[in-house]
Every structure is written in structure tokens, then in C-alpha cells.
Amino acid sequence: MCIMANYFKTKLRNALWKAQHFTRAVKKNLKDRDRSLVKARNRRKTVLDYGPINIFVDPTNVCNLKCPMCPTGAGLTKSEKGFLDHAVLIKVVSELKHTPKTFGLWLAGEPLLHPQIDGLIRICAQHGIKATLHTNATKLTPEMSEKIINAGLYEISFSFDGRTVQEYEMLRTGADFSKVVDNICAFLRMKQKRCSPLPRATVQNIEAYEKGRHNRRPLYEKRELLEEKFRDLPVDEFKTILAHAWSGVMDGTEYVSPSHCKGKRWVCDVPYRDLTFNWKGEAVTCCGDLDNANILGDIKKENLYEIWNNANFQRFRAAMHRDEIEKFALCKDCERIWADPHPLDYELRLEMLRYKLRV
């Protein structure tokens, strides 16, 4: 009996030591702004004493592809189409008093369709902002590549989906596989020729969901296929993700992983991290709100920091803590607020672990 008791005591002591060691490691690796986010969320604050960590401004909600796993491409967005005015972006960047971790010029459409996209990037660079683009690369001609690099682009992410030519053209309906590969390679060679680390380049691959297969293996084994296509070219990161349901909007659609809205809810970190503007300059809840379901402010009428802590944002954060998120369209069907996320959403699982450990 004593032997068994000692055995379980030892097991418990080791488990506690590992938990404490992990907690210390997570705390050590958290940056100051992440600490502020976690502290504010865990203390149920609705008025924040720091600025948005990530800012997204949409150049346009128009797209030239008909991707079946995207609300814009699938024709499910009904909001007015248009292009970002320079004055709106100038107001956003000129009011910034801190440097955001990410400043993304993308949201609901293809940013390279904006007729003055290089001008938007240049505005950011002139204000010391590191602008990032996320593009399908169909319009990334050599002339366009030179324009956006010269404008001062800090980072670019390419959407390059599927494992084969057939799967790519099925997921990226309207795109030509060979032409897109040539466009990306030409851009990377241009960067290589300049012997510059900038703009940083990421190749992101969205994999179509197949029931059963994704329960058995990780997505990362496909990175070798991506790396082979762009071997010896200056790609900084290869990223593979699973097509998701866009807060339930795409739920039940072929190729998209089903929503996992079950179990216990938790407090999403997006209201404490991101400030997202559509092409009109209206602040929406997050980068998943492609159809302006929740308007929280307007940069043309308010200061950026006033929007960040206005009454609408305060209600949004409070609703998370009070479990009243049904008041906000999209959020109530978003799998990221549930404590049982998709098994392959490793980043969200780590964030939830941090939340439980209160670090």
C-alpha cells in the first residue's frame, strides 16, 4: 500500500513540476504586448491601456477569383464593393502613436486589384509602418512586383493552395497554376537580385478538408512539396493551414473543415489584439467579418484610439466575459470562442493553455 502511495505521490510531484516549468517557459517567451493582452483579458478589462497589437486595413473587397472555401469567392458577401481611399489610410497611420506588430493591407478581397496599391504601401512606409500584403499572386506581374518593392513593402504572403495542379485550380477557381508559380518565382528572384532581406516572403498553403484524413496526420508533411517548388529562392516561411468555416458562414461547404462549436466557451483574444477596418474605414469585429456584420466605429468620424476603447468595443469585450456573444453576428458561430477547437488548430490550443494557466 505504501509503495503504491509513494508511486502516485512521485507521479503527481513530477506532473506539478512539469506544469510549473512550462508556465515559467511560456511567461519567459511572452513579449510585453502579449503580456498586456493576457493580463487585460484575464482581468476582464473592457478599457485597455495599450493600443491594438495588429491592425488590418482592407484596400478592396473585390476579388478576381471564385475560391469555393472563401465567402467572397463563393459570392456570399453582399456588402457594397469598392476601393480604399488614400485619405482613410493616411488618417489611420497618422494617428498611430505606437508600432503595431502587424499592419496588414488585406481583408475581404485581392489587394493587388487596388489601382494605387503601391501608393498605399508608400504611405505606410513614409509613416514608419511595416506594411504587409496577402495576395493570390495572379496580378503579380514583374511591373507590379517592382512597384510594390520600391514602395517599401515589408512583408508579402502568397496564397498557394492544394497539393497538385488539379487541386490548386479547383481551390483557386479562375487562377492558372503555371502563371502563378512564375509570378511568385519572378518576385522572389527580384528580391534575391537586390540582396535584401525585405520584403519578407511567406508561402501559405490552404489544404482542402477531407473527412477522416485530417484526424490521422498533421498538415506539416506537405511543406516538403512547397519547398521543392521554390527551392533556392528566398522564402522566409512556409505555412500550411486547413480551410475553415469562416465563423459558420461556410459550414457544410465542400473542402471546408466543419465548425466545432461545442463544449465550454472561452474569451477570445481578438477584441484585445486586433483592430480591423473595411475599405470604407469602418471598424469591424475581426478579420473574419468580410461582410460588415458588426460595425464598431468609423475612422472618418473618430480617432483610432477612441475607436479602440469606444462604447461598442467595450460592449464587445464585456459580452465575451458575460457569455452574451450571441448579441454579435458571426461571433456566436465562430469556433474560436469554444473550448474544443479543431484538433489541428495548434496555435489556438496553445493560447487556450496559456489562458487556463493565467500567464
mmCIF file of C-alpha atoms in Angstrom:
data_model
loop_
_atom_site.group_PDB
_atom_site.id
_atom_site.type_symbol
_atom_site.label_atom_id
_atom_site.label_comp_id
_atom_site.label_asym_id
_atom_site.label_seq_id
_atom_site.Cartn_x
_atom_site.Cartn_y
_atom_site.Cartn_z
ATOM 1 C CA MET A 1 0.000 0.000 0.000
ATOM 2 C CA CYS A 2 2.807 2.391 0.974
ATOM 3 C CA ILE A 3 4.667 1.551 -2.222
ATOM 4 C CA MET A 4 1.602 2.448 -4.301
ATOM 5 C CA ALA A 5 1.064 5.677 -2.359
ATOM 6 C CA ASN A 6 4.679 6.704 -2.864
ATOM 7 C CA TYR A 7 4.418 5.852 -6.546
ATOM 8 C CA PHE A 8 1.400 8.130 -7.082
ATOM 9 C CA LYS A 9 2.983 10.877 -4.967
ATOM 10 C CA THR A 10 6.032 10.774 -7.217
ATOM 11 C CA LYS A 11 3.875 10.884 -10.370
ATOM 12 C CA LEU A 12 1.913 13.851 -9.014
ATOM 13 C CA ARG A 13 5.071 15.689 -7.973
ATOM 14 C CA ASN A 14 6.585 15.211 -11.441
ATOM 15 C CA ALA A 15 3.404 16.392 -13.146
ATOM 16 C CA LEU A 16 3.305 19.529 -10.990
ATOM 17 C CA TRP A 17 6.979 20.228 -11.684
ATOM 18 C CA LYS A 18 6.401 19.924 -15.444
ATOM 19 C CA ALA A 19 3.376 22.268 -15.274
ATOM 20 C CA GLN A 20 5.370 24.857 -13.305
ATOM 21 C CA HIS A 21 8.315 24.534 -15.689
ATOM 22 C CA PHE A 22 6.018 25.023 -18.722
ATOM 23 C CA THR A 23 4.351 28.038 -17.092
ATOM 24 C CA ARG A 24 7.725 29.686 -16.480
ATOM 25 C CA ALA A 25 8.804 28.959 -20.064
ATOM 26 C CA VAL A 26 5.613 30.467 -21.510
ATOM 27 C CA LYS A 27 5.946 33.557 -19.314
ATOM 28 C CA LYS A 28 9.567 33.995 -20.379
ATOM 29 C CA ASN A 29 8.659 33.841 -24.087
ATOM 30 C CA LEU A 30 5.700 36.222 -23.890
ATOM 31 C CA LYS A 31 6.511 39.671 -25.256
ATOM 32 C CA ASP A 32 5.457 42.779 -23.345
ATOM 33 C CA ARG A 33 2.466 43.481 -25.587
ATOM 34 C CA ASP A 34 1.322 39.860 -25.295
ATOM 35 C CA ARG A 35 1.605 40.140 -21.521
ATOM 36 C CA SER A 36 -0.609 43.245 -21.645
ATOM 37 C CA LEU A 37 -3.188 41.383 -23.734
ATOM 38 C CA VAL A 38 -3.289 38.328 -21.469
ATOM 39 C CA LYS A 39 -3.399 40.441 -18.311
ATOM 40 C CA ALA A 40 -6.240 42.636 -19.642
ATOM 41 C CA ARG A 41 -8.282 39.668 -20.839
ATOM 42 C CA ASN A 42 -7.839 37.623 -17.689
ATOM 43 C CA ARG A 43 -8.744 40.632 -15.512
ATOM 44 C CA ARG A 44 -11.894 41.205 -17.609
ATOM 45 C CA LYS A 45 -10.919 44.715 -18.637
ATOM 46 C CA THR A 46 -13.033 46.435 -21.274
ATOM 47 C CA VAL A 47 -10.983 49.663 -21.463
ATOM 48 C CA LEU A 48 -7.391 48.932 -22.493
ATOM 49 C CA ASP A 49 -4.270 50.915 -21.637
ATOM 50 C CA TYR A 50 -2.400 49.779 -24.772
ATOM 51 C CA GLY A 51 -3.081 50.189 -28.487
ATOM 52 C CA PRO A 52 -4.116 47.468 -30.978
ATOM 53 C CA ILE A 53 -1.374 44.894 -31.481
ATOM 54 C CA ASN A 54 -2.446 44.104 -35.061
ATOM 55 C CA ILE A 55 -4.168 46.472 -37.481
ATOM 56 C CA PHE A 56 -5.785 45.450 -40.767
ATOM 57 C CA VAL A 57 -6.996 47.906 -43.420
ATOM 58 C CA ASP A 58 -8.765 46.493 -46.472
ATOM 59 C CA PRO A 59 -7.671 48.007 -49.819
ATOM 60 C CA THR A 60 -10.686 46.418 -51.551
ATOM 61 C CA ASN A 61 -13.339 43.746 -51.082
ATOM 62 C CA VAL A 62 -13.221 42.896 -54.802
ATOM 63 C CA CYS A 63 -11.591 39.625 -55.851
ATOM 64 C CA ASN A 64 -10.810 38.165 -59.268
ATOM 65 C CA LEU A 65 -11.122 34.504 -58.183
ATOM 66 C CA LYS A 66 -14.075 32.294 -57.200
ATOM 67 C CA CYS A 67 -12.486 30.184 -54.471
ATOM 68 C CA PRO A 68 -15.101 27.775 -53.044
ATOM 69 C CA MET A 69 -13.722 27.974 -49.459
ATOM 70 C CA CYS A 70 -13.933 31.785 -49.235
ATOM 71 C CA PRO A 71 -17.125 33.825 -48.605
ATOM 72 C CA THR A 72 -16.019 36.485 -51.116
ATOM 73 C CA GLY A 73 -15.137 33.975 -53.817
ATOM 74 C CA ALA A 74 -18.270 31.930 -53.171
ATOM 75 C CA GLY A 75 -20.413 35.047 -53.644
ATOM 76 C CA LEU A 76 -21.782 35.028 -50.087
ATOM 77 C CA THR A 77 -20.807 38.616 -49.222
ATOM 78 C CA LYS A 78 -23.479 41.228 -50.027
ATOM 79 C CA SER A 79 -21.805 44.442 -48.870
ATOM 80 C CA GLU A 80 -21.029 47.272 -51.295
ATOM 81 C CA LYS A 81 -17.879 46.780 -53.378
ATOM 82 C CA GLY A 82 -15.230 49.471 -53.521
ATOM 83 C CA PHE A 83 -11.628 50.604 -53.051
ATOM 84 C CA LEU A 84 -9.861 52.233 -50.120
ATOM 85 C CA ASP A 85 -9.343 55.997 -50.356
ATOM 86 C CA HIS A 86 -5.836 57.287 -49.640
ATOM 87 C CA ALA A 87 -7.251 59.782 -47.140
ATOM 88 C CA VAL A 88 -8.663 56.988 -44.987
ATOM 89 C CA LEU A 89 -5.298 55.215 -44.762
ATOM 90 C CA ILE A 90 -3.467 58.491 -44.094
ATOM 91 C CA LYS A 91 -5.788 59.172 -41.148
ATOM 92 C CA VAL A 92 -5.160 55.691 -39.723
ATOM 93 C CA VAL A 93 -1.344 55.809 -39.917
ATOM 94 C CA SER A 94 -1.012 59.469 -38.907
ATOM 95 C CA GLU A 95 -2.944 58.830 -35.677
ATOM 96 C CA LEU A 96 -0.808 55.868 -34.657
ATOM 97 C CA LYS A 97 1.334 56.559 -31.587
ATOM 98 C CA HIS A 98 2.759 53.032 -31.336
ATOM 99 C CA THR A 99 4.144 50.469 -33.759
ATOM 100 C CA PRO A 100 1.739 47.571 -34.359
ATOM 101 C CA LYS A 101 3.142 44.057 -34.621
ATOM 102 C CA THR A 102 1.313 43.572 -37.937
ATOM 103 C CA PHE A 103 -0.120 46.182 -40.295
ATOM 104 C CA GLY A 104 -1.980 44.209 -42.950
ATOM 105 C CA LEU A 105 -3.276 45.724 -46.179
ATOM 106 C CA TRP A 106 -5.796 42.985 -46.855
ATOM 107 C CA LEU A 107 -9.128 41.596 -45.665
ATOM 108 C CA ALA A 108 -12.011 40.631 -47.967
ATOM 109 C CA GLY A 109 -10.524 40.947 -51.471
ATOM 110 C CA GLU A 110 -7.384 40.831 -53.596
ATOM 111 C CA PRO A 111 -5.223 43.857 -52.626
ATOM 112 C CA LEU A 112 -3.312 43.990 -55.935
ATOM 113 C CA LEU A 113 -6.580 44.920 -57.680
ATOM 114 C CA HIS A 114 -6.393 48.345 -55.994
ATOM 115 C CA PRO A 115 -5.218 50.711 -58.772
ATOM 116 C CA GLN A 116 -2.851 52.552 -56.386
ATOM 117 C CA ILE A 117 -1.712 49.711 -54.123
ATOM 118 C CA ASP A 118 1.906 50.893 -54.348
ATOM 119 C CA GLY A 119 0.771 54.323 -53.187
ATOM 120 C CA LEU A 120 -0.912 52.793 -50.124
ATOM 121 C CA ILE A 121 2.286 50.893 -49.275
ATOM 122 C CA ARG A 122 4.326 54.087 -49.710
ATOM 123 C CA ILE A 123 2.038 55.968 -47.295
ATOM 124 C CA CYS A 124 2.715 53.308 -44.659
ATOM 125 C CA ALA A 125 6.474 53.359 -45.268
ATOM 126 C CA GLN A 126 6.586 57.163 -45.008
ATOM 127 C CA HIS A 127 4.981 56.925 -41.554
ATOM 128 C CA GLY A 128 7.374 54.195 -40.412
ATOM 129 C CA ILE A 129 4.746 51.448 -40.674
ATOM 130 C CA LYS A 130 5.767 47.973 -41.897
ATOM 131 C CA ALA A 131 3.035 47.127 -44.404
ATOM 132 C CA THR A 132 2.137 43.519 -45.195
ATOM 133 C CA LEU A 133 0.235 42.126 -48.194
ATOM 134 C CA HIS A 134 -1.588 38.814 -48.582
ATOM 135 C CA THR A 135 -2.202 38.037 -52.252
ATOM 136 C CA ASN A 136 -3.232 35.245 -54.623
ATOM 137 C CA ALA A 137 -0.373 36.440 -56.908
ATOM 138 C CA THR A 138 -2.456 36.284 -60.100
ATOM 139 C CA LYS A 139 -1.812 40.013 -60.688
ATOM 140 C CA LEU A 140 1.801 39.935 -59.525
ATOM 141 C CA THR A 141 3.396 40.887 -62.834
ATOM 142 C CA PRO A 142 7.089 41.902 -62.942
ATOM 143 C CA GLU A 143 5.958 45.530 -63.198
ATOM 144 C CA MET A 144 3.699 45.164 -60.150
ATOM 145 C CA SER A 145 6.468 43.393 -58.210
ATOM 146 C CA GLU A 146 8.895 46.236 -58.872
ATOM 147 C CA LYS A 147 6.328 48.862 -57.897
ATOM 148 C CA ILE A 148 5.418 47.345 -54.532
ATOM 149 C CA ILE A 149 9.029 46.543 -53.613
ATOM 150 C CA ASN A 150 10.145 50.079 -54.455
ATOM 151 C CA ALA A 151 7.226 51.464 -52.441
ATOM 152 C CA GLY A 152 8.721 49.941 -49.275
ATOM 153 C CA LEU A 153 6.734 46.743 -48.736
ATOM 154 C CA TYR A 154 7.863 44.979 -45.551
ATOM 155 C CA GLU A 155 6.260 41.544 -45.999
ATOM 156 C CA ILE A 156 4.230 39.617 -48.549
ATOM 157 C CA SER A 157 2.288 36.383 -48.129
ATOM 158 C CA PHE A 158 1.281 34.267 -51.128
ATOM 159 C CA SER A 159 -1.857 32.107 -51.149
ATOM 160 C CA PHE A 160 -0.744 28.974 -52.950
ATOM 161 C CA ASP A 161 -3.184 26.162 -52.255
ATOM 162 C CA GLY A 162 -3.562 22.480 -52.998
ATOM 163 C CA ARG A 163 -1.140 19.548 -53.423
ATOM 164 C CA THR A 164 -1.406 19.189 -57.213
ATOM 165 C CA VAL A 165 -2.135 21.357 -60.253
ATOM 166 C CA GLN A 166 -5.691 19.996 -60.351
ATOM 167 C CA GLU A 167 -6.307 20.645 -56.650
ATOM 168 C CA TYR A 168 -4.840 24.155 -56.900
ATOM 169 C CA GLU A 169 -7.079 25.153 -59.809
ATOM 170 C CA MET A 170 -10.075 23.579 -58.073
ATOM 171 C CA LEU A 171 -9.479 25.590 -54.873
ATOM 172 C CA ARG A 172 -8.294 28.747 -56.646
ATOM 173 C CA THR A 173 -11.029 28.827 -59.273
ATOM 174 C CA GLY A 174 -10.043 31.171 -62.095
ATOM 175 C CA ALA A 175 -6.284 31.023 -61.452
ATOM 176 C CA ASP A 176 -3.653 29.448 -63.701
ATOM 177 C CA PHE A 177 -1.197 27.274 -61.745
ATOM 178 C CA SER A 178 1.830 27.766 -64.011
ATOM 179 C CA LYS A 179 1.336 31.517 -64.312
ATOM 180 C CA VAL A 180 1.033 31.975 -60.536
ATOM 181 C CA VAL A 181 4.176 29.889 -59.905
ATOM 182 C CA ASP A 182 6.043 32.005 -62.474
ATOM 183 C CA ASN A 183 4.786 35.234 -60.857
ATOM 184 C CA ILE A 184 5.919 34.186 -57.371
ATOM 185 C CA CYS A 185 9.303 32.935 -58.607
ATOM 186 C CA ALA A 186 9.890 36.159 -60.569
ATOM 187 C CA PHE A 187 9.116 38.205 -57.451
ATOM 188 C CA LEU A 188 11.499 36.101 -55.333
ATOM 189 C CA ARG A 189 14.274 36.355 -57.922
ATOM 190 C CA MET A 190 13.836 40.130 -57.971
ATOM 191 C CA LYS A 191 14.218 40.161 -54.185
ATOM 192 C CA GLN A 192 17.238 37.845 -54.442
ATOM 193 C CA LYS A 193 18.888 40.054 -57.057
ATOM 194 C CA ARG A 194 18.649 43.050 -54.720
ATOM 195 C CA CYS A 195 20.425 41.075 -51.965
ATOM 196 C CA SER A 196 17.877 42.400 -49.483
ATOM 197 C CA PRO A 197 16.060 40.520 -46.691
ATOM 198 C CA LEU A 198 12.968 42.612 -47.462
ATOM 199 C CA PRO A 199 10.229 42.174 -48.248
ATOM 200 C CA ARG A 200 9.881 39.063 -46.121
ATOM 201 C CA ALA A 201 8.128 36.328 -48.108
ATOM 202 C CA THR A 202 5.718 33.657 -46.858
ATOM 203 C CA VAL A 203 4.097 30.940 -48.955
ATOM 204 C CA GLN A 204 0.805 29.931 -47.346
ATOM 205 C CA ASN A 205 -0.980 26.781 -48.403
ATOM 206 C CA ILE A 206 -4.633 26.120 -47.535
ATOM 207 C CA GLU A 207 -5.434 22.421 -47.689
ATOM 208 C CA ALA A 208 -8.924 21.200 -48.526
ATOM 209 C CA TYR A 209 -10.572 19.301 -45.686
ATOM 210 C CA GLU A 210 -11.135 15.588 -46.172
ATOM 211 C CA LYS A 211 -13.110 13.800 -43.500
ATOM 212 C CA GLY A 212 -11.057 11.242 -41.605
ATOM 213 C CA ARG A 213 -7.705 12.016 -43.215
ATOM 214 C CA HIS A 214 -7.033 15.087 -41.097
ATOM 215 C CA ASN A 215 -7.714 13.215 -37.887
ATOM 216 C CA ARG A 216 -4.754 10.957 -38.529
ATOM 217 C CA ARG A 217 -1.849 13.111 -39.664
ATOM 218 C CA PRO A 218 -0.517 16.680 -39.330
ATOM 219 C CA LEU A 219 -0.576 19.107 -42.240
ATOM 220 C CA TYR A 220 3.114 19.894 -41.991
ATOM 221 C CA GLU A 221 4.257 16.891 -44.034
ATOM 222 C CA LYS A 222 3.140 18.781 -47.135
ATOM 223 C CA ARG A 223 5.705 21.537 -46.614
ATOM 224 C CA GLU A 224 8.291 19.471 -48.462
ATOM 225 C CA LEU A 225 6.158 19.788 -51.614
ATOM 226 C CA LEU A 226 6.009 23.567 -51.221
ATOM 227 C CA GLU A 227 9.706 23.891 -50.517
ATOM 228 C CA GLU A 228 10.520 21.897 -53.633
ATOM 229 C CA LYS A 229 8.605 24.328 -55.869
ATOM 230 C CA PHE A 230 10.568 27.326 -54.546
ATOM 231 C CA ARG A 231 13.928 25.705 -53.865
ATOM 232 C CA ASP A 232 16.924 28.083 -53.767
ATOM 233 C CA LEU A 233 14.622 31.115 -53.667
ATOM 234 C CA PRO A 234 14.405 33.496 -50.659
ATOM 235 C CA VAL A 235 11.213 32.292 -48.958
ATOM 236 C CA ASP A 236 11.280 33.117 -45.235
ATOM 237 C CA GLU A 237 8.408 30.867 -44.145
ATOM 238 C CA PHE A 238 6.193 28.082 -45.436
ATOM 239 C CA LYS A 239 2.808 27.841 -43.756
ATOM 240 C CA THR A 240 0.072 25.226 -44.116
ATOM 241 C CA ILE A 241 -3.444 25.643 -42.709
ATOM 242 C CA LEU A 242 -6.754 23.836 -43.034
ATOM 243 C CA ALA A 243 -9.685 25.514 -44.811
ATOM 244 C CA HIS A 244 -12.031 26.700 -42.038
ATOM 245 C CA ALA A 245 -15.708 27.612 -41.857
ATOM 246 C CA TRP A 246 -15.376 31.425 -41.553
ATOM 247 C CA SER A 247 -17.450 31.710 -38.359
ATOM 248 C CA GLY A 248 -20.022 29.251 -39.669
ATOM 249 C CA VAL A 249 -20.633 31.138 -42.943
ATOM 250 C CA MET A 250 -19.037 28.312 -44.949
ATOM 251 C CA ASP A 251 -20.170 25.475 -42.668
ATOM 252 C CA GLY A 252 -21.295 22.448 -44.660
ATOM 253 C CA THR A 253 -19.375 23.573 -47.751
ATOM 254 C CA GLU A 254 -17.187 21.081 -49.574
ATOM 255 C CA TYR A 255 -13.437 21.345 -48.820
ATOM 256 C CA VAL A 256 -14.052 23.243 -45.549
ATOM 257 C CA SER A 257 -13.468 21.774 -42.079
ATOM 258 C CA PRO A 258 -16.712 21.694 -40.040
ATOM 259 C CA SER A 259 -17.247 24.123 -37.171
ATOM 260 C CA HIS A 260 -16.504 22.746 -33.709
ATOM 261 C CA CYS A 261 -18.978 24.847 -31.732
ATOM 262 C CA LYS A 262 -19.333 22.660 -28.682
ATOM 263 C CA GLY A 263 -18.191 22.378 -25.100
ATOM 264 C CA LYS A 264 -17.441 25.384 -22.940
ATOM 265 C CA ARG A 265 -16.829 28.865 -24.320
ATOM 266 C CA TRP A 266 -13.728 30.846 -23.577
ATOM 267 C CA VAL A 267 -12.757 34.513 -24.009
ATOM 268 C CA CYS A 268 -11.408 35.202 -27.494
ATOM 269 C CA ASP A 269 -8.295 37.380 -27.640
ATOM 270 C CA VAL A 270 -9.253 39.207 -30.878
ATOM 271 C CA PRO A 271 -11.065 42.129 -29.119
ATOM 272 C CA TYR A 272 -7.881 42.598 -27.087
ATOM 273 C CA ARG A 273 -5.489 42.287 -30.033
ATOM 274 C CA ASP A 274 -6.852 43.378 -33.436
ATOM 275 C CA LEU A 275 -8.357 46.500 -34.960
ATOM 276 C CA THR A 276 -9.790 45.828 -38.428
ATOM 277 C CA PHE A 277 -11.088 48.358 -40.973
ATOM 278 C CA ASN A 278 -13.030 47.668 -44.159
ATOM 279 C CA TRP A 279 -12.347 49.661 -47.334
ATOM 280 C CA LYS A 280 -14.749 52.406 -46.184
ATOM 281 C CA GLY A 281 -12.805 52.969 -42.958
ATOM 282 C CA GLU A 282 -15.421 51.310 -40.744
ATOM 283 C CA ALA A 283 -14.080 49.222 -37.863
ATOM 284 C CA VAL A 284 -15.416 45.645 -37.823
ATOM 285 C CA THR A 285 -15.050 42.976 -35.155
ATOM 286 C CA CYS A 286 -12.241 40.954 -36.749
ATOM 287 C CA CYS A 287 -10.599 39.779 -39.979
ATOM 288 C CA GLY A 288 -13.334 37.119 -40.259
ATOM 289 C CA ASP A 289 -16.022 39.791 -40.706
ATOM 290 C CA LEU A 290 -15.877 40.059 -44.511
ATOM 291 C CA ASP A 291 -19.466 41.294 -44.879
ATOM 292 C CA ASN A 292 -19.523 44.058 -42.223
ATOM 293 C CA ALA A 293 -21.798 42.161 -39.856
ATOM 294 C CA ASN A 294 -20.630 44.165 -36.821
ATOM 295 C CA ILE A 295 -19.637 47.829 -37.237
ATOM 296 C CA LEU A 296 -17.880 49.146 -34.111
ATOM 297 C CA GLY A 297 -16.675 52.548 -35.308
ATOM 298 C CA ASP A 298 -15.649 54.756 -38.232
ATOM 299 C CA ILE A 299 -12.140 56.201 -38.656
ATOM 300 C CA LYS A 300 -13.591 59.119 -40.645
ATOM 301 C CA LYS A 301 -15.546 60.215 -37.566
ATOM 302 C CA GLU A 302 -13.407 59.066 -34.642
ATOM 303 C CA ASN A 303 -9.772 58.921 -33.591
ATOM 304 C CA LEU A 304 -8.141 55.489 -33.867
ATOM 305 C CA TYR A 305 -7.614 55.171 -30.109
ATOM 306 C CA GLU A 306 -11.143 56.432 -29.425
ATOM 307 C CA ILE A 307 -12.487 53.569 -31.565
ATOM 308 C CA TRP A 308 -10.271 51.063 -29.731
ATOM 309 C CA ASN A 309 -11.921 51.925 -26.413
ATOM 310 C CA ASN A 310 -15.310 53.277 -27.513
ATOM 311 C CA ALA A 311 -18.641 52.073 -26.108
ATOM 312 C CA ASN A 312 -19.094 49.496 -28.898
ATOM 313 C CA PHE A 313 -15.696 47.882 -28.278
ATOM 314 C CA GLN A 314 -16.342 47.880 -24.541
ATOM 315 C CA ARG A 315 -19.660 46.091 -25.077
ATOM 316 C CA PHE A 316 -17.924 43.636 -27.403
ATOM 317 C CA ARG A 317 -15.297 42.728 -24.797
ATOM 318 C CA ALA A 318 -17.850 42.612 -21.967
ATOM 319 C CA ALA A 319 -20.067 40.246 -23.989
ATOM 320 C CA MET A 320 -17.179 37.792 -24.197
ATOM 321 C CA HIS A 321 -16.823 37.695 -20.412
ATOM 322 C CA ARG A 322 -20.567 37.586 -19.706
ATOM 323 C CA ASP A 323 -21.162 34.773 -22.208
ATOM 324 C CA GLU A 324 -23.514 37.026 -24.172
ATOM 325 C CA ILE A 325 -21.719 36.725 -27.501
ATOM 326 C CA GLU A 326 -24.994 35.871 -29.306
ATOM 327 C CA LYS A 327 -25.523 39.641 -29.442
ATOM 328 C CA PHE A 328 -22.807 39.801 -32.107
ATOM 329 C CA ALA A 329 -23.426 38.229 -35.507
ATOM 330 C CA LEU A 330 -20.711 35.830 -36.682
ATOM 331 C CA CYS A 331 -19.118 35.559 -33.224
ATOM 332 C CA LYS A 332 -21.822 33.241 -31.920
ATOM 333 C CA ASP A 333 -20.985 30.705 -34.655
ATOM 334 C CA CYS A 334 -17.209 31.153 -34.582
ATOM 335 C CA GLU A 335 -15.297 28.057 -33.497
ATOM 336 C CA ARG A 336 -12.528 30.151 -31.923
ATOM 337 C CA ILE A 337 -14.652 31.028 -28.889
ATOM 338 C CA TRP A 338 -15.231 27.392 -27.974
ATOM 339 C CA ALA A 339 -13.004 25.412 -25.660
ATOM 340 C CA ASP A 340 -12.940 22.463 -28.055
ATOM 341 C CA PRO A 341 -11.309 23.853 -31.218
ATOM 342 C CA HIS A 342 -10.368 21.876 -34.265
ATOM 343 C CA PRO A 343 -7.671 19.343 -33.277
ATOM 344 C CA LEU A 344 -5.242 20.831 -35.818
ATOM 345 C CA ASP A 345 -5.567 24.406 -34.562
ATOM 346 C CA TYR A 346 -2.329 24.160 -32.566
ATOM 347 C CA GLU A 347 -1.917 27.920 -32.119
ATOM 348 C CA LEU A 348 -5.368 28.282 -30.584
ATOM 349 C CA ARG A 349 -4.810 25.287 -28.317
ATOM 350 C CA LEU A 350 -1.566 26.820 -27.009
ATOM 351 C CA GLU A 351 -3.313 30.152 -26.427
ATOM 352 C CA MET A 352 -6.094 28.391 -24.509
ATOM 353 C CA LEU A 353 -3.498 26.629 -22.360
ATOM 354 C CA ARG A 354 -1.954 29.998 -21.555
ATOM 355 C CA TYR A 355 -5.405 31.274 -20.634
ATOM 356 C CA LYS A 356 -6.036 28.347 -18.291
ATOM 357 C CA LEU A 357 -2.631 28.817 -16.658
ATOM 358 C CA ARG A 358 -3.295 32.592 -16.428
ATOM 359 C CA VAL A 359 0.098 33.501 -17.902
#
